[in-house]
């Protein structure tokens, strides 16, 4: 019962470095999303995907890229890390049914950019 | 104005108290209303969802929706220290398949 798995759990980057946050789900969910969570600001949507090969921007997409080549995986790429990207990142998956979209979240990746 | 506004907290109550957590929203197209619970250093997990005005009860938890006022609440009866967490409301437009989250309310239940 793995659910949504995020790696790594922690990461420290220097300004300008690039990296990829991994997300995998084993529930055969069509929808996958990336959020960032900053203190007092709740969850803000970065990018989302409604199926393999289909992605779209959320509320705060600048500085991030995504792709979805398989149903299971939805990696998030930071192109050139900035201190403003210090945050906790959550990946979520869901399978909309009967209109509702209940999301299942991973445990998060804590990223610090120095 | 944010689409979803949540009472900011933090909230600290004694064990056994009744807790009320509240959100308001602005878009009447929202049709599904959810509450997620997030323990410290964990991902959010769904606690309750509802799609109609009225109350929905699950054990010590009651979700209440008033679509005419665009107001949703989560009540916790006989609160326990294990209820200490951040509670996030989430609201969804069925056509978009995306949820909009409130900023969360952090609850501490003291023994």
mmCIF file of N, CA, C and O in Angstrom, chain A residues 11-98:
data_model
loop_
_atom_site.group_PDB
_atom_site.id
_atom_site.type_symbol
_atom_site.label_atom_id
_atom_site.label_comp_id
_atom_site.label_asym_id
_atom_site.label_seq_id
_atom_site.Cartn_x
_atom_site.Cartn_y
_atom_site.Cartn_z
ATOM 1 N N UNK A 11 16.197 18.117 0.907
ATOM 2 C CA UNK A 11 17.201 18.500 -0.081
ATOM 3 C C UNK A 11 17.659 19.928 0.217
ATOM 4 O O UNK A 11 16.828 20.794 0.526
ATOM 5 N N UNK A 12 18.967 20.135 0.130
ATOM 6 C CA UNK A 12 19.518 21.477 0.238
ATOM 7 C C UNK A 12 20.221 21.783 -1.078
ATOM 8 O O UNK A 12 21.042 20.990 -1.557
ATOM 9 N N UNK A 13 19.898 22.916 -1.669
ATOM 10 C CA UNK A 13 20.486 23.329 -2.934
ATOM 11 C C UNK A 13 21.151 24.690 -2.775
ATOM 12 O O UNK A 13 20.780 25.471 -1.888
ATOM 13 N N UNK A 14 22.071 24.956 -3.660
ATOM 14 C CA UNK A 14 22.623 26.300 -3.762
ATOM 15 C C UNK A 14 21.883 27.045 -4.874
ATOM 16 O O UNK A 14 21.384 26.430 -5.833
ATOM 17 N N UNK A 15 21.816 28.345 -4.727
ATOM 18 C CA UNK A 15 21.164 29.164 -5.750
ATOM 19 C C UNK A 15 21.759 28.855 -7.124
ATOM 20 O O UNK A 15 22.979 28.787 -7.286
ATOM 21 N N UNK A 16 20.864 28.644 -8.098
ATOM 22 C CA UNK A 16 21.290 28.373 -9.463
ATOM 23 C C UNK A 16 21.373 26.898 -9.822
ATOM 24 O O UNK A 16 21.398 26.555 -11.011
ATOM 25 N N UNK A 17 21.387 26.023 -8.814
ATOM 26 C CA UNK A 17 21.412 24.596 -9.105
ATOM 27 C C UNK A 17 20.050 24.132 -9.606
ATOM 28 O O UNK A 17 19.022 24.761 -9.330
ATOM 29 N N UNK A 18 20.067 23.029 -10.332
ATOM 30 C CA UNK A 18 18.804 22.429 -10.785
ATOM 31 C C UNK A 18 18.633 21.074 -10.116
ATOM 32 O O UNK A 18 19.612 20.467 -9.655
ATOM 33 N N UNK A 19 17.381 20.650 -10.024
ATOM 34 C CA UNK A 19 17.123 19.319 -9.488
ATOM 35 C C UNK A 19 15.716 18.875 -9.874
ATOM 36 O O UNK A 19 14.896 19.700 -10.325
ATOM 37 N N UNK A 20 15.464 17.597 -9.695
ATOM 38 C CA UNK A 20 14.149 17.023 -9.984
ATOM 39 C C UNK A 20 13.604 16.372 -8.735
ATOM 40 O O UNK A 20 14.277 15.558 -8.102
ATOM 41 N N UNK A 21 12.381 16.754 -8.378
ATOM 42 C CA UNK A 21 11.650 16.102 -7.290
ATOM 43 C C UNK A 21 10.806 14.988 -7.930
ATOM 44 O O UNK A 21 10.067 15.226 -8.887
ATOM 45 N N UNK A 22 10.944 13.804 -7.358
ATOM 46 C CA UNK A 22 10.244 12.664 -7.927
ATOM 47 C C UNK A 22 8.921 12.411 -7.209
ATOM 48 O O UNK A 22 8.793 12.615 -6.002
ATOM 49 N N UNK A 23 7.935 11.968 -7.990
ATOM 50 C CA UNK A 23 6.635 11.579 -7.442
ATOM 51 C C UNK A 23 6.135 10.367 -8.209
ATOM 52 O O UNK A 23 6.112 10.389 -9.450
ATOM 53 N N UNK A 24 5.734 9.338 -7.480
ATOM 54 C CA UNK A 24 5.191 8.137 -8.106
ATOM 55 C C UNK A 24 3.966 7.683 -7.330
ATOM 56 O O UNK A 24 3.948 7.751 -6.098
ATOM 57 N N UNK A 25 2.947 7.216 -8.067
ATOM 58 C CA UNK A 25 1.746 6.681 -7.408
ATOM 59 C C UNK A 25 1.408 5.327 -8.014
ATOM 60 O O UNK A 25 1.612 5.093 -9.202
ATOM 61 N N UNK A 26 0.881 4.454 -7.165
ATOM 62 C CA UNK A 26 0.571 3.094 -7.605
ATOM 63 C C UNK A 26 -0.919 2.802 -7.556
ATOM 64 O O UNK A 26 -1.318 1.638 -7.424
ATOM 65 N N UNK A 27 -1.748 3.857 -7.636
ATOM 66 C CA UNK A 27 -3.198 3.688 -7.539
ATOM 67 C C UNK A 27 -3.888 3.837 -8.895
ATOM 68 O O UNK A 27 -5.120 3.870 -8.958
ATOM 69 N N UNK A 28 -3.100 3.972 -9.965
ATOM 70 C CA UNK A 28 -3.636 4.125 -11.324
ATOM 71 C C UNK A 28 -4.532 5.364 -11.446
ATOM 72 O O UNK A 28 -5.530 5.345 -12.182
ATOM 73 N N UNK A 29 -4.167 6.426 -10.708
ATOM 74 C CA UNK A 29 -4.952 7.659 -10.757
ATOM 75 C C UNK A 29 -4.612 8.462 -11.998
ATOM 76 O O UNK A 29 -3.441 8.585 -12.385
ATOM 77 N N UNK A 30 -5.659 9.056 -12.600
ATOM 78 C CA UNK A 30 -5.441 9.869 -13.800
ATOM 79 C C UNK A 30 -4.804 11.218 -13.453
ATOM 80 O O UNK A 30 -3.953 11.719 -14.162
ATOM 81 N N UNK A 31 -5.285 11.839 -12.378
ATOM 82 C CA UNK A 31 -4.860 13.189 -12.043
ATOM 83 C C UNK A 31 -3.666 13.151 -11.105
ATOM 84 O O UNK A 31 -3.631 12.375 -10.151
ATOM 85 N N UNK A 32 -2.697 14.032 -11.364
ATOM 86 C CA UNK A 32 -1.593 14.253 -10.430
ATOM 87 C C UNK A 32 -1.294 15.743 -10.358
ATOM 88 O O UNK A 32 -1.459 16.462 -11.354
ATOM 89 N N UNK A 33 -0.852 16.193 -9.187
ATOM 90 C CA UNK A 33 -0.641 17.624 -8.963
ATOM 91 C C UNK A 33 0.590 17.838 -8.095
ATOM 92 O O UNK A 33 0.940 16.973 -7.293
ATOM 93 N N UNK A 34 1.190 19.008 -8.259
ATOM 94 C CA UNK A 34 2.268 19.449 -7.380
ATOM 95 C C UNK A 34 1.830 20.731 -6.683
ATOM 96 O O UNK A 34 1.322 21.666 -7.316
ATOM 97 N N UNK A 35 2.044 20.762 -5.356
ATOM 98 C CA UNK A 35 1.752 21.930 -4.546
ATOM 99 C C UNK A 35 3.011 22.330 -3.780
ATOM 100 O O UNK A 35 3.869 21.507 -3.487
ATOM 101 N N UNK A 36 3.079 23.598 -3.426
ATOM 102 C CA UNK A 36 4.056 24.023 -2.441
ATOM 103 C C UNK A 36 3.314 24.593 -1.236
ATOM 104 O O UNK A 36 2.212 25.162 -1.375
ATOM 105 N N UNK A 37 3.899 24.392 -0.070
ATOM 106 C CA UNK A 37 3.270 24.860 1.163
ATOM 107 C C UNK A 37 4.273 25.704 1.932
ATOM 108 O O UNK A 37 5.324 25.211 2.341
ATOM 109 N N UNK A 38 3.924 26.947 2.115
ATOM 110 C CA UNK A 38 4.750 27.880 2.876
ATOM 111 C C UNK A 38 4.009 28.262 4.140
ATOM 112 O O UNK A 38 2.772 28.223 4.174
ATOM 113 N N UNK A 39 4.716 28.631 5.194
ATOM 114 C CA UNK A 39 4.054 28.939 6.470
ATOM 115 C C UNK A 39 2.939 29.960 6.308
ATOM 116 O O UNK A 39 3.148 31.030 5.732
ATOM 117 N N UNK A 40 1.759 29.618 6.805
ATOM 118 C CA UNK A 40 0.630 30.539 6.773
ATOM 119 C C UNK A 40 0.010 30.765 5.418
ATOM 120 O O UNK A 40 -0.849 31.629 5.265
ATOM 121 N N UNK A 41 0.432 29.993 4.399
ATOM 122 C CA UNK A 41 -0.083 30.228 3.042
ATOM 123 C C UNK A 41 -0.774 29.030 2.444
ATOM 124 O O UNK A 41 -1.099 29.017 1.271
ATOM 125 N N UNK A 42 -0.989 27.991 3.228
ATOM 126 C CA UNK A 42 -1.726 26.852 2.704
ATOM 127 C C UNK A 42 -1.016 26.178 1.548
ATOM 128 O O UNK A 42 0.201 26.285 1.377
ATOM 129 N N UNK A 43 -1.781 25.492 0.729
ATOM 130 C CA UNK A 43 -1.254 24.760 -0.423
ATOM 131 C C UNK A 43 -1.508 25.569 -1.687
ATOM 132 O O UNK A 43 -2.641 25.942 -1.978
ATOM 133 N N UNK A 44 -0.455 25.807 -2.440
ATOM 134 C CA UNK A 44 -0.593 26.531 -3.705
ATOM 135 C C UNK A 44 -0.207 25.607 -4.848
ATOM 136 O O UNK A 44 0.856 24.997 -4.832
ATOM 137 N N UNK A 45 -1.079 25.541 -5.854
ATOM 138 C CA UNK A 45 -0.903 24.621 -6.963
ATOM 139 C C UNK A 45 0.163 25.131 -7.922
ATOM 140 O O UNK A 45 0.100 26.266 -8.402
ATOM 141 N N UNK A 46 1.143 24.270 -8.233
ATOM 142 C CA UNK A 46 2.235 24.643 -9.141
ATOM 143 C C UNK A 46 1.911 24.198 -10.562
ATOM 144 O O UNK A 46 1.835 24.999 -11.491
ATOM 145 N N UNK A 47 1.752 22.897 -10.746
ATOM 146 C CA UNK A 47 1.381 22.302 -12.028
ATOM 147 C C UNK A 47 0.494 21.101 -11.747
ATOM 148 O O UNK A 47 0.557 20.514 -10.667
ATOM 149 N N UNK A 48 -0.293 20.723 -12.739
ATOM 150 C CA UNK A 48 -1.091 19.526 -12.585
ATOM 151 C C UNK A 48 -1.210 18.814 -13.931
ATOM 152 O O UNK A 48 -0.908 19.381 -14.986
ATOM 153 N N UNK A 49 -1.667 17.566 -13.848
ATOM 154 C CA UNK A 49 -1.809 16.736 -15.043
ATOM 155 C C UNK A 49 -3.085 15.918 -14.926
ATOM 156 O O UNK A 49 -3.372 15.355 -13.862
ATOM 157 N N UNK A 50 -3.850 15.862 -16.009
ATOM 158 C CA UNK A 50 -5.088 15.081 -16.008
ATOM 159 C C UNK A 50 -4.905 13.745 -16.719
ATOM 160 O O UNK A 50 -5.869 12.988 -16.882
ATOM 161 N N UNK A 51 -3.676 13.449 -17.125
ATOM 162 C CA UNK A 51 -3.396 12.170 -17.762
ATOM 163 C C UNK A 51 -2.022 12.202 -18.404
ATOM 164 O O UNK A 51 -1.415 13.272 -18.548
ATOM 165 N N UNK A 52 -1.518 11.043 -18.778
ATOM 166 C CA UNK A 52 -0.199 10.960 -19.412
ATOM 167 C C UNK A 52 -0.165 11.832 -20.656
ATOM 168 O O UNK A 52 -1.083 11.798 -21.482
ATOM 169 N N UNK A 53 0.887 12.650 -20.751
ATOM 170 C CA UNK A 53 1.070 13.531 -21.893
ATOM 171 C C UNK A 53 0.348 14.858 -21.804
ATOM 172 O O UNK A 53 0.477 15.709 -22.687
ATOM 173 N N UNK A 54 -0.410 15.090 -20.719
ATOM 174 C CA UNK A 54 -1.197 16.314 -20.568
ATOM 175 C C UNK A 54 -0.825 17.002 -19.259
ATOM 176 O O UNK A 54 -0.967 16.412 -18.183
ATOM 177 N N UNK A 55 -0.317 18.228 -19.355
ATOM 178 C CA UNK A 55 0.000 18.996 -18.159
ATOM 179 C C UNK A 55 -0.519 20.419 -18.323
ATOM 180 O O UNK A 55 -0.749 20.881 -19.449
ATOM 181 N N UNK A 56 -0.689 21.104 -17.220
ATOM 182 C CA UNK A 56 -1.141 22.490 -17.259
ATOM 183 C C UNK A 56 -0.607 23.228 -16.045
ATOM 184 O O UNK A 56 -0.209 22.610 -15.041
ATOM 185 N N UNK A 57 -0.588 24.559 -16.152
ATOM 186 C CA UNK A 57 -0.057 25.379 -15.071
ATOM 187 C C UNK A 57 -1.096 25.618 -14.005
ATOM 188 O O UNK A 57 -2.296 25.719 -14.287
ATOM 189 N N UNK A 58 -0.589 25.729 -12.775
ATOM 190 C CA UNK A 58 -1.445 26.103 -11.670
ATOM 191 C C UNK A 58 -1.265 27.560 -11.313
ATOM 192 O O UNK A 58 -1.025 28.396 -12.181
ATOM 193 N N UNK A 59 -1.333 27.837 -10.037
ATOM 194 C CA UNK A 59 -1.305 29.214 -9.534
ATOM 195 C C UNK A 59 0.100 29.813 -9.541
ATOM 196 O O UNK A 59 0.273 31.006 -9.793
ATOM 197 N N UNK A 60 1.129 28.995 -9.261
ATOM 198 C CA UNK A 60 2.502 29.496 -9.120
ATOM 199 C C UNK A 60 3.483 28.656 -9.936
ATOM 200 O O UNK A 60 4.369 27.996 -9.402
ATOM 201 N N UNK A 61 3.415 28.684 -11.276
ATOM 202 C CA UNK A 61 4.228 27.780 -12.091
ATOM 203 C C UNK A 61 5.650 28.263 -12.419
ATOM 204 O O UNK A 61 6.489 27.459 -12.849
ATOM 205 N N UNK A 62 5.917 29.550 -12.200
ATOM 206 C CA UNK A 62 7.199 30.095 -12.664
ATOM 207 C C UNK A 62 8.381 29.458 -11.948
ATOM 208 O O UNK A 62 8.418 29.374 -10.730
ATOM 209 N N UNK A 63 9.370 29.021 -12.747
ATOM 210 C CA UNK A 63 10.573 28.411 -12.193
ATOM 211 C C UNK A 63 10.510 26.901 -12.098
ATOM 212 O O UNK A 63 11.476 26.277 -11.649
ATOM 213 N N UNK A 64 9.380 26.333 -12.510
ATOM 214 C CA UNK A 64 9.171 24.882 -12.414
ATOM 215 C C UNK A 64 8.720 24.325 -13.768
ATOM 216 O O UNK A 64 7.947 24.954 -14.471
ATOM 217 N N UNK A 65 9.190 23.112 -14.070
ATOM 218 C CA UNK A 65 8.717 22.384 -15.245
ATOM 219 C C UNK A 65 8.224 21.015 -14.841
ATOM 220 O O UNK A 65 8.738 20.424 -13.880
ATOM 221 N N UNK A 66 7.257 20.497 -15.585
ATOM 222 C CA UNK A 66 6.775 19.140 -15.350
ATOM 223 C C UNK A 66 6.596 18.444 -16.690
ATOM 224 O O UNK A 66 6.495 19.072 -17.737
ATOM 225 N N UNK A 67 6.549 17.133 -16.616
ATOM 226 C CA UNK A 67 6.175 16.301 -17.754
ATOM 227 C C UNK A 67 5.492 15.067 -17.204
ATOM 228 O O UNK A 67 5.689 14.705 -16.035
ATOM 229 N N UNK A 68 4.693 14.411 -17.995
ATOM 230 C CA UNK A 68 4.010 13.189 -17.542
ATOM 231 C C UNK A 68 4.030 12.191 -18.694
ATOM 232 O O UNK A 68 3.156 12.180 -19.543
ATOM 233 N N UNK A 69 5.038 11.338 -18.659
ATOM 234 C CA UNK A 69 5.176 10.341 -19.724
ATOM 235 C C UNK A 69 4.457 9.041 -19.381
ATOM 236 O O UNK A 69 4.127 8.263 -20.281
ATOM 237 N N UNK A 70 4.214 8.802 -18.108
ATOM 238 C CA UNK A 70 3.488 7.602 -17.684
ATOM 239 C C UNK A 70 2.393 7.997 -16.708
ATOM 240 O O UNK A 70 2.444 9.084 -16.110
ATOM 241 N N UNK A 71 1.438 7.127 -16.497
ATOM 242 C CA UNK A 71 0.398 7.388 -15.498
ATOM 243 C C UNK A 71 0.983 7.476 -14.091
ATOM 244 O O UNK A 71 0.521 8.241 -13.267
ATOM 245 N N UNK A 72 2.032 6.672 -13.830
ATOM 246 C CA UNK A 72 2.530 6.534 -12.470
ATOM 247 C C UNK A 72 3.399 7.694 -11.989
ATOM 248 O O UNK A 72 3.447 7.992 -10.811
ATOM 249 N N UNK A 73 4.133 8.342 -12.895
ATOM 250 C CA UNK A 73 5.172 9.279 -12.482
ATOM 251 C C UNK A 73 4.885 10.710 -12.925
ATOM 252 O O UNK A 73 4.408 10.949 -14.039
ATOM 253 N N UNK A 74 5.245 11.653 -12.050
ATOM 254 C CA UNK A 74 5.015 13.079 -12.347
ATOM 255 C C UNK A 74 6.139 13.885 -11.702
ATOM 256 O O UNK A 74 5.979 14.477 -10.640
ATOM 257 N N UNK A 75 7.319 13.932 -12.322
ATOM 258 C CA UNK A 75 8.451 14.655 -11.731
ATOM 259 C C UNK A 75 8.308 16.163 -11.879
ATOM 260 O O UNK A 75 7.753 16.669 -12.858
ATOM 261 N N UNK A 76 8.843 16.874 -10.891
ATOM 262 C CA UNK A 76 8.853 18.342 -10.885
ATOM 263 C C UNK A 76 10.304 18.804 -10.973
ATOM 264 O O UNK A 76 11.126 18.432 -10.148
ATOM 265 N N UNK A 77 10.593 19.611 -11.968
ATOM 266 C CA UNK A 77 11.970 20.081 -12.187
ATOM 267 C C UNK A 77 12.109 21.545 -11.817
ATOM 268 O O UNK A 77 11.296 22.386 -12.267
ATOM 269 N N UNK A 78 13.125 21.820 -10.986
ATOM 270 C CA UNK A 78 13.509 23.191 -10.692
ATOM 271 C C UNK A 78 14.671 23.516 -11.623
ATOM 272 O O UNK A 78 15.723 22.875 -11.587
ATOM 273 N N UNK A 79 14.498 24.515 -12.461
ATOM 274 C CA UNK A 79 15.460 24.781 -13.513
ATOM 275 C C UNK A 79 16.704 25.493 -12.990
ATOM 276 O O UNK A 79 17.829 25.155 -13.348
ATOM 277 N N UNK A 80 16.510 26.495 -12.153
ATOM 278 C CA UNK A 80 17.611 27.268 -11.570
ATOM 279 C C UNK A 80 17.114 27.745 -10.206
ATOM 280 O O UNK A 80 16.418 28.748 -10.108
ATOM 281 N N UNK A 81 17.471 26.983 -9.175
ATOM 282 C CA UNK A 81 16.874 27.199 -7.857
ATOM 283 C C UNK A 81 17.147 28.601 -7.319
ATOM 284 O O UNK A 81 18.251 29.151 -7.478
ATOM 285 N N UNK A 82 16.131 29.156 -6.658
ATOM 286 C CA UNK A 82 16.227 30.462 -6.020
ATOM 287 C C UNK A 82 15.787 30.341 -4.566
ATOM 288 O O UNK A 82 14.971 29.461 -4.234
ATOM 289 N N UNK A 83 16.280 31.202 -3.674
ATOM 290 C CA UNK A 83 15.867 31.136 -2.261
ATOM 291 C C UNK A 83 14.350 31.197 -2.080
ATOM 292 O O UNK A 83 13.816 30.604 -1.133
ATOM 293 N N UNK A 84 13.645 31.871 -2.996
ATOM 294 C CA UNK A 84 12.180 31.960 -2.896
ATOM 295 C C UNK A 84 11.496 30.608 -3.115
ATOM 296 O O UNK A 84 10.301 30.469 -2.842
ATOM 297 N N UNK A 85 12.256 29.624 -3.592
ATOM 298 C CA UNK A 85 11.695 28.295 -3.791
ATOM 299 C C UNK A 85 11.897 27.385 -2.572
ATOM 300 O O UNK A 85 11.522 26.217 -2.608
ATOM 301 N N UNK A 86 12.461 27.926 -1.522
ATOM 302 C CA UNK A 86 12.532 27.206 -0.252
ATOM 303 C C UNK A 86 11.110 26.979 0.244
ATOM 304 O O UNK A 86 10.348 27.934 0.443
ATOM 305 N N UNK A 87 10.743 25.701 0.415
ATOM 306 C CA UNK A 87 9.357 25.380 0.742
ATOM 307 C C UNK A 87 9.244 23.884 0.991
ATOM 308 O O UNK A 87 10.222 23.141 0.894
ATOM 309 N N UNK A 88 8.039 23.455 1.334
ATOM 310 C CA UNK A 88 7.724 22.032 1.382
ATOM 311 C C UNK A 88 6.851 21.727 0.171
ATOM 312 O O UNK A 88 5.840 22.413 -0.062
ATOM 313 N N UNK A 89 7.248 20.728 -0.584
ATOM 314 C CA UNK A 89 6.552 20.381 -1.823
ATOM 315 C C UNK A 89 5.782 19.080 -1.632
ATOM 316 O O UNK A 89 6.321 18.086 -1.147
ATOM 317 N N UNK A 90 4.503 19.118 -2.023
ATOM 318 C CA UNK A 90 3.651 17.942 -1.934
ATOM 319 C C UNK A 90 3.147 17.556 -3.312
ATOM 320 O O UNK A 90 2.723 18.407 -4.099
ATOM 321 N N UNK A 91 3.192 16.257 -3.565
ATOM 322 C CA UNK A 91 2.593 15.687 -4.754
ATOM 323 C C UNK A 91 1.295 15.010 -4.340
ATOM 324 O O UNK A 91 1.197 14.451 -3.233
ATOM 325 N N UNK A 92 0.293 15.075 -5.199
ATOM 326 C CA UNK A 92 -0.995 14.459 -4.906
ATOM 327 C C UNK A 92 -1.524 13.769 -6.146
ATOM 328 O O UNK A 92 -1.229 14.185 -7.277
ATOM 329 N N UNK A 93 -2.292 12.709 -5.932
ATOM 330 C CA UNK A 93 -2.946 12.044 -7.053
ATOM 331 C C UNK A 93 -4.417 11.834 -6.723
ATOM 332 O O UNK A 93 -4.801 11.814 -5.548
ATOM 333 N N UNK A 94 -5.227 11.697 -7.764
ATOM 334 C CA UNK A 94 -6.656 11.496 -7.552
ATOM 335 C C UNK A 94 -7.268 10.866 -8.787
ATOM 336 O O UNK A 94 -6.686 10.890 -9.882
ATOM 337 N N UNK A 95 -8.458 10.329 -8.577
ATOM 338 C CA UNK A 95 -9.201 9.738 -9.680
ATOM 339 C C UNK A 95 -10.625 10.271 -9.592
ATOM 340 O O UNK A 95 -11.444 9.719 -8.851
ATOM 341 N N UNK A 96 -10.912 11.356 -10.299
ATOM 342 C CA UNK A 96 -12.234 11.954 -10.177
ATOM 343 C C UNK A 96 -13.339 10.975 -10.521
ATOM 344 O O UNK A 96 -13.324 10.320 -11.546
ATOM 345 N N UNK A 97 -14.296 10.889 -9.634
ATOM 346 C CA UNK A 97 -15.429 10.014 -9.875
ATOM 347 C C UNK A 97 -16.672 10.657 -9.332
ATOM 348 O O UNK A 97 -16.655 11.215 -8.242
ATOM 349 N N UNK A 98 -17.760 10.611 -10.109
ATOM 350 C CA UNK A 98 -19.008 11.227 -9.690
ATOM 351 C C UNK A 98 -18.812 12.691 -9.305
ATOM 352 O O UNK A 98 -19.475 13.191 -8.399
#
